Amino acid sequence: MLETLVNVNRMVKSFRRGAEEIHVLEQLDLQVGRGEFLALMGPSGSGKSTLLNLIGGLDKPTSGTVAVAGEAVEQLNERQLAAWRARHIGFVFQFYNLMPTLSAQKNVELPLLLTQLSARQRREHAAAALEIVGLTHRTSHYPSQMSGGEQQRVGIARAIVTDPTLLLCDEPTGDLDRKSGDEILDLLQALNAQQGKTIVMVTHDPHASARAGRVVYLNKGQLLLEKPE
Amino acid sequence: MKFLPLVWRNLWRRKLRTLLTILSIAVAFLLYGYLAAIRAGMETGVTVAGQDRLIVRHKVSIIQLLPVSYLERIRQVPGVKEVIHSTWFGGVYQEPKNFFPQIPVNPEEYLRMYPEFRLPEEQKKAWLATRTGAIVGKKTALKYGFKIGDRIPIQPTIWRRSGATPVWEFDLVGIYEGADKAADESQLFFRYDYFDEARSEGRGQVGWYVVRLTDPGLSEEVAKKIDADFSNSPWETKAESEKAFVQSFAKQVGDIGAIVRAILTAVFFTILLIAGNTMAQAVRERTGEIGVLKALGFSNALAMLLVLMESMMVAVAGGGVGLGLAWTLIRLWDPTGGALPVFYFPVNDLLIGVALTLLLGLATGFFPALIALRLRVAEALRRL
Ligand SMILES: Nc1ncnc2c1ncn2[C@@H]1O[C@H](COP(=O)(O)OP(=O)(O)OP(=O)(O)O)[C@@H](O)[C@H]1O
Ligand SMILES: [Mg+2]
C-alpha cells in the first residue's frame, strides 16, 4: 500500500447564502497516496473546487480535518498557510491565471520570489521548469502571445517550479481543445510517472479522467467510487 | 527588492491611466508649490521680522506722521538699544504700475538696524558721500535694468519737491542683496537729509520709528513705556512688535490671498481624491490576480505591501515631478509679475510637500491595500 499523502477526514463544508445554509461536503473522507494521480469528477456545483481548495489550504472546513504529509492543514493560521502553500502545493487553474504583465519566464519565477533563492537561481529553476513543459522557445513571450495550451503549460511550469509535494489541478483542460488538452494530460501523466508527482485533478471530461490512476465521483457531498446514475 | 519588477509591471499595465494619475498628482503639487510661494510672499516680513524690533507709529494710523524729535526721546527709554525712522515716499517710476517702495532713511543707522540688507562697503561709502544717492534692492534693479551711476527719476504722489521741478532724481550708488530669500529686495532707499531739505512741506516729520531692544523679552514692556511717554501729546503713538505690525499691514491684501489659497487648496484635494479613486479602481480590477498570488503562497501582508508599493510609486513619481517643476518654475516665472516683494518656494514647504507625497501614497493605497489584505483566495478564484 502507498504511503498516504492526503488524508481528508469527516470533512464538512457548508456555505451560508443569506438565510439558507448550503451543505456542500458532508462527512467526506478521502485518502490520496503519495505518487498517485487521482481524478475527481462530479456534476457542476457538486463541490469539486471546494474540496480542492480545502486540500490546498485556500479555505477552512466547517468541521473535520485535512492532513497533507502529516501536517494538519486546517490548524494553520493564515500566515502559516501561505508559507505552507508556497512550499508544498502547486495549483493549476482552468483559465491558467497567468499574470498578463509578466513574460512566461517571469510568471514561472513568481512562486520562487517567496524562497531564499538568488535571482540567478530563480532564473535557472524557472528555465528548467519551462524545459520540462516543453516551452524553452517561449520564455520571453507574454500570455497574450501564447495559445491556451501554451499558457496552461506555463501554468504547470509555475506549479512545479518549487517542486511541491502535491499538484492540485482544477479542470486544467476545461478551456482547451482536444489536441491541446491531450498534450496537457500527457504532461501531467509524465510528471506523475517520471517525477513521481502526486496529482489531484478535477475534471468533467471522461477522456481526461481516463488518464488518471484512479477516479472518484463527488455527489451530494459524498465520494463514490462509481459514477452515479 | 525582488518584488519591485512585479509592482512596476502592474503600474504600466494601463500606461495612459497611470500617466494621467501621475500627471494630476504632479499638477496638484505644482499648485501646492505656487501656493507656498504666494503665502511666503504675502507673509514676508512676518517670518523674517526681527524678534527684537518694535515699530512705533502714529496711534491713529500709519499714514499720520510723527515728529522727528521723537527719535531722541525714544532712545532714552530703558531697553531701547537703537532707533531709526522711516517714511513712506510712495513715488512712481515712469508709470503707476511700476511699483516699488521708496523710503528715505539715515543710511548708516538704517543698515545697522537691518543687517539682512547687504550692501558692499564701498557702495555704502559712496552713499554716505552722495547727498542725492540712493540704493535699490537687487530684484528691482534687475526688473528695471538699474545700474550704478544711473539717475532715477521718481514722480512724487505725496511729497512734492520745493522749487521748479516736481520730479525727484536719485543717483544710484548701490545695489543691496538680501541675506536670505525671505528678505525684501524690492525697495529703494534714499537719504533722509536730502529728502527733508528738499520737500516742500512736512519738514521734521517722519512716518514711523523702528526700535531695536536690548532684549527681545522686553518688547511688551518697552512698547507700553513708549506709548505712555507720548500719551496726551499731539502725536500719540502705537508701539508694537514688528511681527504684529507686518501682520496687520498684510491683512489689507490678505483677503485676496485667502481666496487664492482656498481655491488652490480645493483643487489640490479634488485631484488627490481623483488619484485615490483611480488607485482603488486599479486594484479592484485585479482582485483575481491578487487571489492567484495568494494561492501561490503570497501572504495577506505581502499582497497588501505590493499594493502600497504601487500607490507609493505613483505618488512619489507625481509628487516628485510636481515639486521639482514647482522648484524650477517658481525661480523662472512669477505669475504675480513682481507684485509680491519676494517670490520663492521655501525649503520648509518643500519638505512638507515631500511628506505630503508620502502621505498621499499611503492614503491612496490604504483602502486598495485593505481590499488586497482581506481578499479571500477561494472567493477571489471563484470570481475569475
Ligand atoms: N464562497 C461561497 N459562498 C457561497 N456558496 C459557495 C461558495 N463557494 C462555493 N459555493 C457553493 O458550493 C457549491 C459547490 O461549489 P464548487 O465551486 O465547489 O462546485 P464545483 O463542483 O467545482 O462546480 P463546477 O464544476 O461548476 O466548477 C455550489 O453550489 C456553490 O454555489
Ligand atoms: Mg469548480
Short mmCIF file of C-alpha atoms in Angstrom, two decimals, chain A residues 6-227:
data_model
loop_
_atom_site.label_atom_id
_atom_site.label_comp_id
_atom_site.label_asym_id
_atom_site.label_seq_id
_atom_site.Cartn_x
_atom_site.Cartn_y
_atom_site.Cartn_z
CA VAL A 6 -3.54 13.47 1.71
CA ASN A 7 -5.94 12.45 4.41
CA VAL A 8 -9.35 14.12 4.46
CA ASN A 9 -11.35 13.03 7.47
CA ARG A 10 -15.07 13.56 8.20
CA MET A 11 -14.90 16.83 6.31
CA VAL A 12 -17.93 19.09 6.44
CA LYS A 13 -18.14 22.28 4.43
CA SER A 14 -21.18 24.47 4.25
CA PHE A 15 -21.73 27.98 2.97
CA ARG A 16 -24.28 30.50 4.10
CA ARG A 17 -26.16 32.21 1.38
CA GLY A 18 -28.43 34.63 3.15
CA ALA A 19 -30.64 32.64 5.48
CA GLU A 20 -30.01 29.47 3.53
CA GLU A 21 -27.26 27.03 4.52
CA ILE A 22 -25.72 25.10 1.65
CA HIS A 23 -24.12 21.83 2.68
CA VAL A 24 -21.53 21.13 0.03
CA LEU A 25 -19.43 18.44 1.68
CA GLU A 26 -20.90 16.16 4.32
CA GLN A 27 -18.68 13.93 6.43
CA LEU A 28 -16.44 13.33 3.47
CA ASP A 29 -13.41 11.02 3.69
CA LEU A 30 -10.64 10.85 1.11
CA GLN A 31 -7.15 9.40 1.10
CA VAL A 32 -4.64 10.06 -1.64
CA GLY A 33 -1.42 8.04 -1.72
CA ARG A 34 1.95 9.58 -2.40
CA GLY A 35 2.67 9.35 -6.09
CA GLU A 36 -0.97 8.86 -7.00
CA PHE A 37 -2.77 10.54 -9.93
CA LEU A 38 -6.37 10.98 -8.84
CA ALA A 39 -9.21 12.34 -10.93
CA LEU A 40 -12.12 13.98 -9.14
CA MET A 41 -15.35 14.08 -11.13
CA GLY A 42 -18.89 15.12 -10.42
CA PRO A 43 -21.66 17.36 -11.65
CA SER A 44 -21.30 21.09 -11.70
CA GLY A 45 -21.84 22.55 -8.27
CA SER A 46 -21.12 19.29 -6.50
CA GLY A 47 -18.22 20.83 -4.61
CA LYS A 48 -15.15 19.63 -6.52
CA SER A 49 -13.42 23.00 -6.44
CA THR A 50 -14.43 23.45 -2.84
CA LEU A 51 -12.77 20.15 -1.91
CA LEU A 52 -9.64 21.00 -3.88
CA ASN A 53 -9.42 24.40 -2.16
CA LEU A 54 -9.74 22.79 1.23
CA ILE A 55 -6.94 20.33 0.48
CA GLY A 56 -4.80 23.20 -0.76
CA GLY A 57 -5.47 25.32 2.31
CA LEU A 58 -7.29 28.07 0.43
CA ASP A 59 -10.33 27.69 2.63
CA LYS A 60 -11.19 26.27 6.05
CA PRO A 61 -13.51 23.30 6.59
CA THR A 62 -16.63 23.80 8.67
CA SER A 63 -15.54 20.71 10.57
CA GLY A 64 -13.32 17.70 10.01
CA THR A 65 -9.62 17.55 9.26
CA VAL A 66 -7.27 17.70 6.31
CA ALA A 67 -3.75 16.41 6.66
CA VAL A 68 -1.15 16.69 3.94
CA ALA A 69 2.11 14.84 4.56
CA GLY A 70 1.14 14.69 8.22
CA GLU A 71 0.54 18.45 8.51
CA ALA A 72 -2.88 19.34 9.93
CA VAL A 73 -3.75 21.96 7.34
CA GLU A 74 -6.94 23.20 8.98
CA GLN A 75 -4.95 24.10 12.11
CA LEU A 76 -2.61 26.53 10.39
CA ASN A 77 -3.19 30.26 10.60
CA GLU A 78 -3.24 32.50 7.55
CA ARG A 79 0.45 33.29 7.54
CA GLN A 80 1.47 29.69 8.13
CA LEU A 81 -0.93 28.54 5.42
CA ALA A 82 0.55 30.90 2.87
CA ALA A 83 4.06 29.69 3.63
CA TRP A 84 2.87 26.10 3.60
CA ARG A 85 1.18 26.54 0.22
CA ALA A 86 4.29 28.13 -1.21
CA ARG A 87 6.34 25.12 -0.15
CA HIS A 88 4.01 22.17 -0.69
CA ILE A 89 1.24 22.95 -3.14
CA GLY A 90 1.22 23.68 -6.86
CA PHE A 91 -2.06 24.96 -8.26
CA VAL A 92 -3.09 24.66 -11.90
CA PHE A 93 -6.22 26.57 -12.88
CA GLN A 94 -8.75 26.15 -15.65
CA PHE A 95 -8.09 29.64 -17.02
CA TYR A 96 -4.33 29.44 -16.41
CA ASN A 97 -4.40 32.65 -14.37
CA LEU A 98 -1.04 33.91 -15.51
CA MET A 99 -0.02 37.50 -14.81
CA PRO A 100 -0.67 39.27 -18.11
CA THR A 101 2.09 41.78 -17.38
CA LEU A 102 4.83 39.18 -17.00
CA SER A 103 6.63 37.01 -19.53
CA ALA A 104 6.41 33.22 -19.33
CA GLN A 105 9.77 33.17 -17.59
CA LYS A 106 8.73 35.78 -15.01
CA ASN A 107 5.39 34.08 -14.42
CA VAL A 108 7.17 30.86 -13.59
CA GLU A 109 9.59 32.71 -11.33
CA LEU A 110 6.73 34.20 -9.27
CA PRO A 111 6.48 31.45 -6.62
CA LEU A 112 10.27 31.49 -6.30
CA LEU A 113 10.12 35.09 -5.10
CA LEU A 114 8.90 33.62 -1.83
CA THR A 115 12.02 31.49 -1.43
CA GLN A 116 15.57 32.40 -0.46
CA LEU A 117 16.87 31.68 -3.96
CA SER A 118 19.08 34.26 -5.66
CA ALA A 119 17.94 35.96 -8.85
CA ARG A 120 20.18 33.68 -10.86
CA GLN A 121 18.91 30.56 -9.16
CA ARG A 122 15.35 31.71 -9.77
CA ARG A 123 16.11 32.16 -13.45
CA GLU A 124 17.67 28.73 -13.69
CA HIS A 125 14.87 26.97 -11.84
CA ALA A 126 12.23 28.65 -13.99
CA ALA A 127 14.11 27.78 -17.16
CA ALA A 128 14.28 24.16 -16.04
CA ALA A 129 10.55 24.08 -15.33
CA LEU A 130 9.80 25.60 -18.73
CA GLU A 131 12.01 22.98 -20.30
CA ILE A 132 10.03 20.21 -18.62
CA VAL A 133 6.80 21.56 -20.09
CA GLY A 134 8.47 21.98 -23.47
CA LEU A 135 8.37 25.76 -23.71
CA THR A 136 12.04 26.65 -23.84
CA HIS A 137 11.43 28.64 -27.02
CA ARG A 138 8.66 30.75 -25.47
CA THR A 139 10.29 32.04 -22.30
CA SER A 140 10.12 35.72 -23.20
CA HIS A 141 6.58 35.61 -24.58
CA TYR A 142 3.68 37.19 -22.75
CA PRO A 143 0.46 35.28 -22.04
CA SER A 144 -1.42 37.21 -24.71
CA GLN A 145 1.10 36.00 -27.27
CA MET A 146 0.55 32.32 -26.45
CA SER A 147 -2.15 29.77 -27.25
CA GLY A 148 -4.32 28.36 -24.48
CA GLY A 149 -2.36 25.12 -24.44
CA GLU A 150 0.91 27.01 -24.16
CA GLN A 151 -0.44 29.21 -21.40
CA GLN A 152 -1.55 26.16 -19.49
CA ARG A 153 1.91 24.68 -19.85
CA VAL A 154 3.32 27.86 -18.35
CA GLY A 155 0.74 27.43 -15.60
CA ILE A 156 2.02 23.91 -14.97
CA ALA A 157 5.62 25.08 -15.02
CA ARG A 158 4.69 27.70 -12.42
CA ALA A 159 3.04 24.98 -10.32
CA ILE A 160 6.02 22.62 -10.39
CA VAL A 161 8.86 25.13 -10.20
CA THR A 162 9.04 24.94 -6.40
CA ASP A 163 8.98 21.14 -6.55
CA PRO A 164 5.80 20.93 -4.47
CA THR A 165 4.56 17.86 -2.64
CA LEU A 166 1.17 17.96 -4.30
CA LEU A 167 -0.25 19.26 -7.58
CA LEU A 168 -3.87 20.43 -7.46
CA CYS A 169 -5.42 20.95 -10.90
CA ASP A 170 -8.92 22.37 -11.27
CA GLU A 171 -10.16 21.44 -14.74
CA PRO A 172 -6.77 22.01 -16.35
CA THR A 173 -8.10 21.04 -19.78
CA GLY A 174 -11.52 22.59 -19.34
CA ASP A 175 -10.76 25.51 -21.60
CA LEU A 176 -8.70 23.69 -24.22
CA ASP A 177 -9.47 21.90 -27.45
CA ARG A 178 -8.97 18.16 -27.62
CA LYS A 179 -5.46 18.27 -29.02
CA SER A 180 -4.06 20.85 -26.58
CA GLY A 181 -5.93 19.13 -23.78
CA ASP A 182 -4.28 15.86 -24.67
CA GLU A 183 -0.86 17.49 -24.59
CA ILE A 184 -1.55 18.82 -21.12
CA LEU A 185 -2.74 15.42 -19.97
CA ASP A 186 0.40 13.84 -21.45
CA LEU A 187 2.42 16.29 -19.47
CA LEU A 188 0.59 15.63 -16.21
CA GLN A 189 0.88 11.92 -16.76
CA ALA A 190 4.59 12.23 -17.40
CA LEU A 191 5.06 14.38 -14.27
CA ASN A 192 3.26 11.69 -12.33
CA ALA A 193 5.04 8.72 -13.86
CA GLN A 194 8.54 10.10 -14.27
CA GLN A 195 8.85 12.60 -11.44
CA GLY A 196 6.55 10.85 -9.03
CA LYS A 197 4.35 13.92 -8.55
CA THR A 198 1.14 13.37 -6.64
CA ILE A 199 -1.72 14.92 -8.59
CA VAL A 200 -5.34 15.59 -7.78
CA MET A 201 -7.19 16.73 -10.88
CA VAL A 202 -10.77 17.94 -11.09
CA THR A 203 -12.36 17.28 -14.45
CA HIS A 204 -15.70 16.94 -16.22
CA ASP A 205 -14.16 15.08 -19.10
CA PRO A 206 -14.14 11.24 -19.01
CA HIS A 207 -11.41 11.38 -21.62
CA ALA A 208 -9.25 13.26 -19.12
CA SER A 209 -10.13 11.17 -16.10
CA ALA A 210 -9.15 8.07 -18.05
CA ARG A 211 -5.53 9.24 -17.81
CA ALA A 212 -5.62 9.17 -14.03
CA GLY A 213 -4.71 6.16 -11.97
CA ARG A 214 -7.96 6.36 -10.01
CA VAL A 215 -11.24 8.20 -10.38
CA VAL A 216 -13.61 9.26 -7.63
CA TYR A 217 -17.01 10.90 -8.02
CA LEU A 218 -18.38 13.62 -5.85
CA ASN A 219 -22.13 13.56 -5.44
CA LYS A 220 -24.38 15.12 -2.83
CA GLY A 221 -21.50 15.83 -0.52
CA GLN A 222 -20.12 12.31 -0.59
CA LEU A 223 -17.45 10.50 -2.58
CA LEU A 224 -18.38 7.50 -4.68
CA LEU A 225 -16.08 5.05 -6.39
CA GLU A 226 -18.51 4.54 -9.24
CA LYS A 227 -20.09 7.08 -11.49
#
